[in-house]
PDB file of C-alpha atoms and ligand atoms in Angstrom:
ATOM      1  CA  MET G   1      -0.043  -0.053   0.028  1.00 54.00           C
ATOM      2  CA  SER G   2       1.369   3.378  -0.858  1.00 58.00           C
ATOM      3  CA  GLY G   3      -0.470   5.492   1.566  1.00 75.00           C
ATOM      4  CA  TYR G   4      -0.653   5.161   5.279  1.00 92.00           C
ATOM      5  CA  ILE G   5      -2.864   4.278   8.179  1.00 96.00           C
ATOM      6  CA  LEU G   6      -3.443   6.787  10.983  1.00 97.00           C
ATOM      7  CA  VAL G   7      -3.291   5.065  14.433  1.00 98.00           C
ATOM      8  CA  VAL G   8      -5.078   7.256  17.007  1.00 97.00           C
ATOM      9  CA  GLU G   9      -4.471   5.579  20.478  1.00 97.00           C
ATOM     10  CA  ASP G  10      -3.375   7.053  23.823  1.00 96.00           C
ATOM     11  CA  GLU G  11      -2.065   3.947  25.321  1.00 95.00           C
ATOM     12  CA  THR G  12       1.582   3.596  24.196  1.00 96.00           C
ATOM     13  CA  PRO G  13       2.094  -0.150  24.399  1.00 95.00           C
ATOM     14  CA  ILE G  14      -1.114  -0.832  22.268  1.00 95.00           C
ATOM     15  CA  ARG G  15      -0.172   1.910  19.866  1.00 97.00           C
ATOM     16  CA  GLU G  16       3.325   0.473  19.478  1.00 96.00           C
ATOM     17  CA  MET G  17       2.033  -2.963  19.040  1.00 96.00           C
ATOM     18  CA  ILE G  18      -0.283  -1.762  16.261  1.00 97.00           C
ATOM     19  CA  THR G  19       2.301   0.160  14.297  1.00 97.00           C
ATOM     20  CA  PHE G  20       4.708  -2.787  14.636  1.00 97.00           C
ATOM     21  CA  VAL G  21       2.015  -5.147  13.272  1.00 95.00           C
ATOM     22  CA  LEU G  22       1.149  -2.809  10.529  1.00 95.00           C
ATOM     23  CA  GLU G  23       4.660  -2.440   9.399  1.00 93.00           C
ATOM     24  CA  GLN G  24       5.141  -6.179   9.406  1.00 92.00           C
ATOM     25  CA  ASN G  25       2.094  -6.510   6.985  1.00 90.00           C
ATOM     26  CA  GLY G  26       3.521  -3.892   4.571  1.00 87.00           C
ATOM     27  CA  PHE G  27       1.395  -0.860   5.797  1.00 91.00           C
ATOM     28  CA  ASN G  28       2.774   2.502   6.573  1.00 93.00           C
ATOM     29  CA  SER G  29       1.544   4.156   9.694  1.00 95.00           C
ATOM     30  CA  VAL G  30       1.367   7.666  11.353  1.00 96.00           C
ATOM     31  CA  GLU G  31       0.624   7.783  15.140  1.00 97.00           C
ATOM     32  CA  ALA G  32      -1.580  10.211  17.124  1.00 97.00           C
ATOM     33  CA  ILE G  33      -2.100  10.103  20.896  1.00 96.00           C
ATOM     34  CA  ASP G  34      -5.140  12.267  21.179  1.00 95.00           C
ATOM     35  CA  ILE G  35      -7.963  14.089  19.330  1.00 94.00           C
ATOM     36  CA  LYS G  36      -5.889  17.256  18.834  1.00 94.00           C
ATOM     37  CA  GLU G  37      -2.996  15.308  17.314  1.00 95.00           C
ATOM     38  CA  ALA G  38      -5.325  13.136  15.261  1.00 96.00           C
ATOM     39  CA  LYS G  39      -6.829  16.200  13.620  1.00 94.00           C
ATOM     40  CA  GLU G  40      -3.409  17.678  12.854  1.00 95.00           C
ATOM     41  CA  ARG G  41      -2.686  14.480  11.027  1.00 94.00           C
ATOM     42  CA  ILE G  42      -5.824  14.307   8.993  1.00 92.00           C
ATOM     43  CA  VAL G  43      -4.634  16.616   6.123  1.00 88.00           C
ATOM     44  CA  GLU G  44      -3.552  15.906   2.616  1.00 83.00           C
ATOM     45  CA  PRO G  45      -2.441  13.306   1.684  1.00 85.00           C
ATOM     46  CA  TYR G  46      -5.165  11.861   3.640  1.00 89.00           C
ATOM     47  CA  PRO G  47      -4.713   8.558   5.359  1.00 93.00           C
ATOM     48  CA  ASP G  48      -6.105   5.550   3.576  1.00 92.00           C
ATOM     49  CA  LEU G  49      -7.678   4.329   6.884  1.00 95.00           C
ATOM     50  CA  ILE G  50      -7.963   5.444  10.496  1.00 97.00           C
ATOM     51  CA  LEU G  51      -7.690   3.194  13.510  1.00 97.00           C
ATOM     52  CA  LEU G  52      -9.495   5.121  16.173  1.00 96.00           C
ATOM     53  CA  ASP G  53      -9.594   4.472  19.870  1.00 94.00           C
ATOM     54  CA  TRP G  54     -12.874   4.969  21.487  1.00 91.00           C
ATOM     55  CA  MET G  55     -11.654   6.564  24.787  1.00 89.00           C
ATOM     56  CA  LEU G  56      -9.146   9.345  24.277  1.00 92.00           C
ATOM     57  CA  PRO G  57      -7.782  12.197  26.239  1.00 90.00           C
ATOM     58  CA  GLY G  58      -9.612  15.432  25.179  1.00 83.00           C
ATOM     59  CA  GLY G  59     -12.666  13.805  23.756  1.00 85.00           C
ATOM     60  CA  SER G  60     -14.165  10.587  22.558  1.00 87.00           C
ATOM     61  CA  GLY G  61     -13.092   8.736  19.352  1.00 91.00           C
ATOM     62  CA  VAL G  62     -16.704   8.293  18.315  1.00 90.00           C
ATOM     63  CA  LYS G  63     -17.269  12.038  18.421  1.00 91.00           C
ATOM     64  CA  LEU G  64     -14.276  12.509  16.057  1.00 93.00           C
ATOM     65  CA  ALA G  65     -15.490   9.730  13.866  1.00 94.00           C
ATOM     66  CA  LYS G  66     -18.865  11.588  13.560  1.00 93.00           C
ATOM     67  CA  GLU G  67     -17.139  14.886  12.583  1.00 93.00           C
ATOM     68  CA  LEU G  68     -14.856  13.135   9.993  1.00 94.00           C
ATOM     69  CA  LYS G  69     -17.811  11.352   8.464  1.00 92.00           C
ATOM     70  CA  GLN G  70     -19.434  14.765   7.920  1.00 92.00           C
ATOM     71  CA  GLY G  71     -16.409  16.361   6.432  1.00 89.00           C
ATOM     72  CA  GLU G  72     -16.326  16.969   2.746  1.00 83.00           C
ATOM     73  CA  TYR G  73     -12.937  15.206   2.125  1.00 82.00           C
ATOM     74  CA  SER G  74     -12.532  13.281   5.381  1.00 88.00           C
ATOM     75  CA  ARG G  75     -15.870  11.313   4.937  1.00 88.00           C
ATOM     76  CA  ASN G  76     -14.375   8.925   2.427  1.00 85.00           C
ATOM     77  CA  ILE G  77     -11.741   7.846   4.849  1.00 92.00           C
ATOM     78  CA  PRO G  78     -12.627   4.363   6.300  1.00 94.00           C
ATOM     79  CA  ILE G  79     -12.545   4.197  10.111  1.00 95.00           C
ATOM     80  CA  ILE G  80     -12.130   1.178  12.311  1.00 95.00           C
ATOM     81  CA  MET G  81     -12.907   1.817  16.022  1.00 92.00           C
ATOM     82  CA  LEU G  82     -10.814   0.228  18.604  1.00 92.00           C
ATOM     83  CA  THR G  83     -12.843  -0.309  21.618  1.00 86.00           C
ATOM     84  CA  ALA G  84     -12.793  -2.039  25.024  1.00 81.00           C
ATOM     85  CA  ARG G  85     -16.494  -1.779  24.966  1.00 68.00           C
ATOM     86  CA  ALA G  86     -18.481  -4.637  23.471  1.00 66.00           C
ATOM     87  CA  ASP G  87     -21.830  -3.192  24.483  1.00 67.00           C
ATOM     88  CA  GLU G  88     -24.422  -3.259  21.738  1.00 67.00           C
ATOM     89  CA  ASP G  89     -25.498   0.367  22.726  1.00 72.00           C
ATOM     90  CA  ASP G  90     -21.866   1.551  21.975  1.00 71.00           C
ATOM     91  CA  LYS G  91     -21.740  -0.355  18.642  1.00 71.00           C
ATOM     92  CA  VAL G  92     -24.915   1.321  17.602  1.00 72.00           C
ATOM     93  CA  LYS G  93     -23.541   4.657  18.585  1.00 75.00           C
ATOM     94  CA  GLY G  94     -20.462   4.056  16.421  1.00 71.00           C
ATOM     95  CA  LEU G  95     -22.555   2.783  13.487  1.00 73.00           C
ATOM     96  CA  ASP G  96     -24.624   5.916  13.724  1.00 76.00           C
ATOM     97  CA  ALA G  97     -21.401   7.935  13.525  1.00 80.00           C
ATOM     98  CA  GLY G  98     -20.675   6.079  10.308  1.00 86.00           C
ATOM     99  CA  VAL G  99     -17.675   4.021  11.343  1.00 91.00           C
ATOM    100  CA  ASP G 100     -16.749   1.064   9.024  1.00 91.00           C
ATOM    101  CA  ASP G 101     -15.875  -1.528  11.466  1.00 91.00           C
ATOM    102  CA  TYR G 102     -14.970  -2.322  15.126  1.00 88.00           C
ATOM    103  CA  VAL G 103     -12.152  -4.225  16.675  1.00 91.00           C
ATOM    104  CA  THR G 104     -12.791  -5.046  20.400  1.00 89.00           C
ATOM    105  CA  LYS G 105      -9.858  -4.933  22.780  1.00 89.00           C
ATOM    106  CA  PRO G 106      -7.942  -7.112  23.431  1.00 89.00           C
ATOM    107  CA  PHE G 107      -7.443  -8.265  19.763  1.00 93.00           C
ATOM    108  CA  SER G 108      -4.861 -10.364  18.092  1.00 94.00           C
ATOM    109  CA  PRO G 109      -2.539  -8.915  15.449  1.00 94.00           C
ATOM    110  CA  LYS G 110      -4.077 -11.389  12.940  1.00 95.00           C
ATOM    111  CA  GLU G 111      -7.564 -10.237  13.686  1.00 95.00           C
ATOM    112  CA  LEU G 112      -6.632  -6.469  13.323  1.00 96.00           C
ATOM    113  CA  ILE G 113      -5.030  -7.110   9.982  1.00 95.00           C
ATOM    114  CA  ALA G 114      -7.919  -9.114   8.776  1.00 95.00           C
ATOM    115  CA  ARG G 115     -10.321  -6.410   9.634  1.00 95.00           C
ATOM    116  CA  ILE G 116      -8.107  -3.750   7.970  1.00 94.00           C
ATOM    117  CA  LYS G 117      -7.948  -5.800   4.804  1.00 92.00           C
ATOM    118  CA  ALA G 118     -11.611  -6.492   4.774  1.00 92.00           C
ATOM    119  CA  VAL G 119     -12.413  -2.795   5.048  1.00 92.00           C
ATOM    120  CA  ILE G 120      -9.960  -1.634   2.435  1.00 89.00           C
ATOM    121  CA  ARG G 121     -11.086  -4.412   0.093  1.00 86.00           C
ATOM    122  CA  ARG G 122     -14.535  -3.102   0.431  1.00 85.00           C
ATOM    123  CA  VAL G 123     -13.731   0.532   0.118  1.00 83.00           C
ATOM    124  CA  SER G 124     -10.715   0.794  -2.114  1.00 79.00           C
ATOM    125  CA  PRO G 125      -9.377  -2.579  -3.019  1.00 78.00           C
ATOM    126  CA  THR G 126      -6.706  -1.219  -5.294  1.00 77.00           C
ATOM    127  CA  LEU G 127      -4.846   0.004  -2.228  1.00 78.00           C
ATOM    128  CA  LEU G 128      -4.072  -3.569  -1.238  1.00 78.00           C
ATOM    129  CA  ALA G 129      -1.070  -4.756  -3.017  1.00 78.00           C
ATOM    130  CA  GLU G 130      -2.729  -8.104  -3.684  1.00 84.00           C
ATOM    131  CA  LYS G 131      -2.334  -9.953  -6.932  1.00 92.00           C
ATOM    132  CA  VAL G 132      -5.599 -10.086  -8.963  1.00 93.00           C
ATOM    133  CA  GLU G 133      -6.557 -12.594 -11.564  1.00 94.00           C
ATOM    134  CA  PHE G 134      -9.362 -12.435 -14.037  1.00 93.00           C
ATOM    135  CA  HIS G 135     -10.045 -14.995 -16.772  1.00 91.00           C
ATOM    136  CA  GLY G 136      -6.337 -15.610 -17.615  1.00 91.00           C
ATOM    137  CA  LEU G 137      -5.419 -11.979 -16.966  1.00 94.00           C
ATOM    138  CA  LYS G 138      -3.032 -11.480 -14.044  1.00 95.00           C
ATOM    139  CA  LEU G 139      -1.991  -8.261 -12.427  1.00 96.00           C
ATOM    140  CA  ASP G 140       0.654  -7.896  -9.701  1.00 94.00           C
ATOM    141  CA  PRO G 141       0.511  -4.322  -8.120  1.00 89.00           C
ATOM    142  CA  VAL G 142       3.849  -4.769  -6.389  1.00 85.00           C
ATOM    143  CA  SER G 143       5.997  -5.563  -9.462  1.00 90.00           C
ATOM    144  CA  HIS G 144       3.534  -3.967 -11.908  1.00 91.00           C
ATOM    145  CA  HIS G 145       3.595  -7.071 -13.950  1.00 94.00           C
ATOM    146  CA  VAL G 146       0.607  -7.844 -16.166  1.00 95.00           C
ATOM    147  CA  THR G 147       0.255 -11.047 -18.098  1.00 94.00           C
ATOM    148  CA  ILE G 148      -2.413 -12.602 -20.292  1.00 91.00           C
ATOM    149  CA  ASN G 149      -2.219 -16.336 -20.393  1.00 89.00           C
ATOM    150  CA  GLU G 150       1.307 -16.090 -18.936  1.00 89.00           C
ATOM    151  CA  GLU G 151       2.388 -13.784 -21.646  1.00 91.00           C
ATOM    152  CA  ALA G 152       3.786 -10.281 -20.361  1.00 93.00           C
ATOM    153  CA  LEU G 153       1.793  -7.186 -21.336  1.00 92.00           C
ATOM    154  CA  ASP G 154       3.405  -3.736 -21.713  1.00 91.00           C
ATOM    155  CA  LEU G 155       1.076  -1.044 -20.221  1.00 93.00           C
ATOM    156  CA  GLY G 156       1.513   2.630 -19.627  1.00 93.00           C
ATOM    157  CA  PRO G 157       1.058   3.739 -15.994  1.00 93.00           C
ATOM    158  CA  THR G 158      -2.494   4.960 -16.607  1.00 94.00           C
ATOM    159  CA  GLU G 159      -3.554   1.975 -18.484  1.00 96.00           C
ATOM    160  CA  PHE G 160      -2.040  -0.052 -15.487  1.00 95.00           C
ATOM    161  CA  ARG G 161      -4.120   1.809 -12.943  1.00 94.00           C
ATOM    162  CA  LEU G 162      -7.217   1.651 -15.057  1.00 96.00           C
ATOM    163  CA  LEU G 163      -6.865  -2.093 -15.491  1.00 96.00           C
ATOM    164  CA  HIS G 164      -6.216  -2.503 -11.818  1.00 94.00           C
ATOM    165  CA  PHE G 165      -9.348  -0.548 -10.991  1.00 94.00           C
ATOM    166  CA  PHE G 166     -11.331  -2.712 -13.481  1.00 95.00           C
ATOM    167  CA  MET G 167     -10.014  -5.966 -12.232  1.00 94.00           C
ATOM    168  CA  THR G 168     -10.943  -5.129  -8.714  1.00 90.00           C
ATOM    169  CA  HIS G 169     -14.408  -3.752  -9.725  1.00 91.00           C
ATOM    170  CA  THR G 170     -15.666  -6.205 -12.216  1.00 92.00           C
ATOM    171  CA  GLU G 171     -19.308  -6.512 -13.592  1.00 93.00           C
ATOM    172  CA  ARG G 172     -20.288  -2.951 -12.650  1.00 93.00           C
ATOM    173  CA  VAL G 173     -20.917   0.104 -14.869  1.00 96.00           C
ATOM    174  CA  TYR G 174     -18.709   3.146 -14.156  1.00 96.00           C
ATOM    175  CA  SER G 175     -19.250   6.512 -15.694  1.00 95.00           C
ATOM    176  CA  ARG G 176     -16.255   8.396 -17.107  1.00 94.00           C
ATOM    177  CA  GLU G 177     -16.494  10.739 -14.152  1.00 90.00           C
ATOM    178  CA  GLN G 178     -16.396   7.790 -11.766  1.00 90.00           C
ATOM    179  CA  LEU G 179     -13.407   6.419 -13.456  1.00 93.00           C
ATOM    180  CA  LEU G 180     -11.670   9.805 -13.455  1.00 90.00           C
ATOM    181  CA  ASP G 181     -12.246   9.956  -9.608  1.00 84.00           C
ATOM    182  CA  ASN G 182     -11.023   6.476  -8.886  1.00 85.00           C
ATOM    183  CA  VAL G 183      -8.182   6.201 -11.361  1.00 90.00           C
ATOM    184  CA  TRP G 184      -6.925   9.797 -11.894  1.00 87.00           C
ATOM    185  CA  GLY G 185      -7.967  11.009  -8.421  1.00 77.00           C
ATOM    186  CA  THR G 186     -10.473  13.649  -7.385  1.00 67.00           C
ATOM    187  CA  ASN G 187      -8.135  16.667  -7.407  1.00 67.00           C
ATOM    188  CA  VAL G 188      -6.963  16.098 -10.955  1.00 72.00           C
ATOM    189  CA  TYR G 189      -8.652  18.087 -13.810  1.00 79.00           C
ATOM    190  CA  VAL G 190      -8.969  15.902 -16.953  1.00 83.00           C
ATOM    191  CA  GLU G 191     -11.511  15.847 -19.649  1.00 86.00           C
ATOM    192  CA  ASP G 192     -13.978  13.022 -19.905  1.00 84.00           C
ATOM    193  CA  ARG G 193     -12.682  12.150 -23.357  1.00 89.00           C
ATOM    194  CA  THR G 194      -9.222  11.384 -21.786  1.00 92.00           C
ATOM    195  CA  VAL G 195     -10.932   8.407 -20.283  1.00 94.00           C
ATOM    196  CA  ASP G 196     -11.845   7.178 -23.752  1.00 95.00           C
ATOM    197  CA  VAL G 197      -8.327   7.645 -25.026  1.00 96.00           C
ATOM    198  CA  HIS G 198      -6.796   5.358 -22.272  1.00 96.00           C
ATOM    199  CA  ILE G 199      -9.741   2.853 -22.593  1.00 96.00           C
ATOM    200  CA  ARG G 200      -8.902   2.573 -26.260  1.00 96.00           C
ATOM    201  CA  ARG G 201      -5.198   1.995 -25.565  1.00 95.00           C
ATOM    202  CA  LEU G 202      -6.043  -0.575 -22.812  1.00 96.00           C
ATOM    203  CA  ARG G 203      -8.365  -2.314 -25.163  1.00 95.00           C
ATOM    204  CA  LYS G 204      -5.689  -2.500 -27.790  1.00 93.00           C
ATOM    205  CA  ALA G 205      -3.214  -3.783 -25.214  1.00 91.00           C
ATOM    206  CA  ILE G 206      -5.328  -6.663 -24.158  1.00 91.00           C
ATOM    207  CA  SER G 207      -6.699  -7.454 -27.535  1.00 89.00           C
ATOM    208  CA  GLY G 208      -3.834  -9.764 -28.323  1.00 76.00           C
ATOM    209  CA  ALA G 209      -5.507 -12.571 -26.403  1.00 73.00           C
ATOM    210  CA  GLY G 210      -8.996 -11.697 -27.591  1.00 77.00           C
ATOM    211  CA  HIS G 211      -9.628 -10.024 -24.159  1.00 84.00           C
ATOM    212  CA  GLU G 212     -10.683  -6.632 -25.601  1.00 83.00           C
ATOM    213  CA  ASP G 213     -14.353  -7.604 -25.115  1.00 89.00           C
ATOM    214  CA  PHE G 214     -13.790  -7.428 -21.261  1.00 94.00           C
ATOM    215  CA  ILE G 215     -14.015  -3.626 -21.591  1.00 95.00           C
ATOM    216  CA  GLN G 216     -17.662  -3.070 -22.620  1.00 95.00           C
ATOM    217  CA  THR G 217     -19.061   0.216 -23.573  1.00 95.00           C
ATOM    218  CA  VAL G 218     -22.443   0.835 -22.036  1.00 94.00           C
ATOM    219  CA  ARG G 219     -24.237   3.344 -24.062  1.00 93.00           C
ATOM    220  CA  GLY G 220     -25.025   6.585 -22.177  1.00 92.00           C
ATOM    221  CA  ALA G 221     -23.603   5.095 -18.970  1.00 94.00           C
ATOM    222  CA  GLY G 222     -19.942   4.410 -19.293  1.00 95.00           C
ATOM    223  CA  TYR G 223     -17.882   1.282 -19.114  1.00 97.00           C
ATOM    224  CA  ARG G 224     -17.992  -2.072 -17.631  1.00 96.00           C
ATOM    225  CA  PHE G 225     -15.243  -4.807 -17.099  1.00 96.00           C
ATOM    226  CA  SER G 226     -16.986  -8.012 -17.534  1.00 94.00           C
ATOM    227  CA  GLY G 227     -16.098 -11.563 -18.304  1.00 90.00           C
ATOM    228  CA  LYS G 228     -19.595 -12.145 -19.704  1.00 86.00           C
ATOM    229  CA  THR G 229     -19.727 -11.678 -23.408  1.00 73.00           C
ATOM    230  CA  VAL G 230     -22.267  -9.199 -24.607  1.00 64.00           C
ATOM    231  CA  GLN G 231     -23.075  -8.225 -28.212  1.00 54.00           C
ATOM    232  CA  LYS G 232     -20.071  -6.348 -29.525  1.00 49.00           C
ATOM    233  CA  SER G 233     -20.296  -2.579 -29.311  1.00 48.00           C
ATOM    234  CA  LYS G 234     -17.951  -0.565 -31.344  1.00 48.00           C
ATOM    235  CA  ASN G 235     -16.358   2.531 -29.811  1.00 48.00           C
TER     236      ASN G 235
HETATM  237 CA1   CA X   1      -7.828   4.914  25.239  1.00 78.56          CA
END
């Protein structure tokens, strides 16, 4: 993962254990010991995920979660609450605040990592450096290797990101705007037709093995990456 996880936890041994475990599993982390520090750390480039303790000096984590989930930019950052409370009432409070998941203390490193990966996989799977495979097409985000039926494919950086996004979001239609947000980023200004240009290049690159049909043009809607054959639409 290229970004980082913000760990907001006031108890030093727990915080250190978490950052150690994250590092061991290939995640970068940034630490904060209270609400004030956490807020200072939630700036661009934003964390990919926040591990947020419930009971913090200077305020409750759930209150911060609520604030973040209402912020224009911060609302997209997934939050996992760390809590000693297993009460149903508290869980409801947290869910109302919009948090993505819970880990109840004490937790094992294995459980923590599994929860983090599950949330990231749901929210932004391209962040996980996991190899993806789709009908003979293989992509390795770490080495940037793409193969079709074991044959190497040469892709430009944008086509690579586009393909990675498609392979982790199959069988769904995405508008050009959605593709721009997800592949180019929300702060980048590019015209819609730029998407078409890169789609064409990607199609061409994967056409060698007859895989160009995976990228389907959905009239008036956008594009879909699908393993199901549809009637061929020319674009
Ligand atoms: Ca605490």
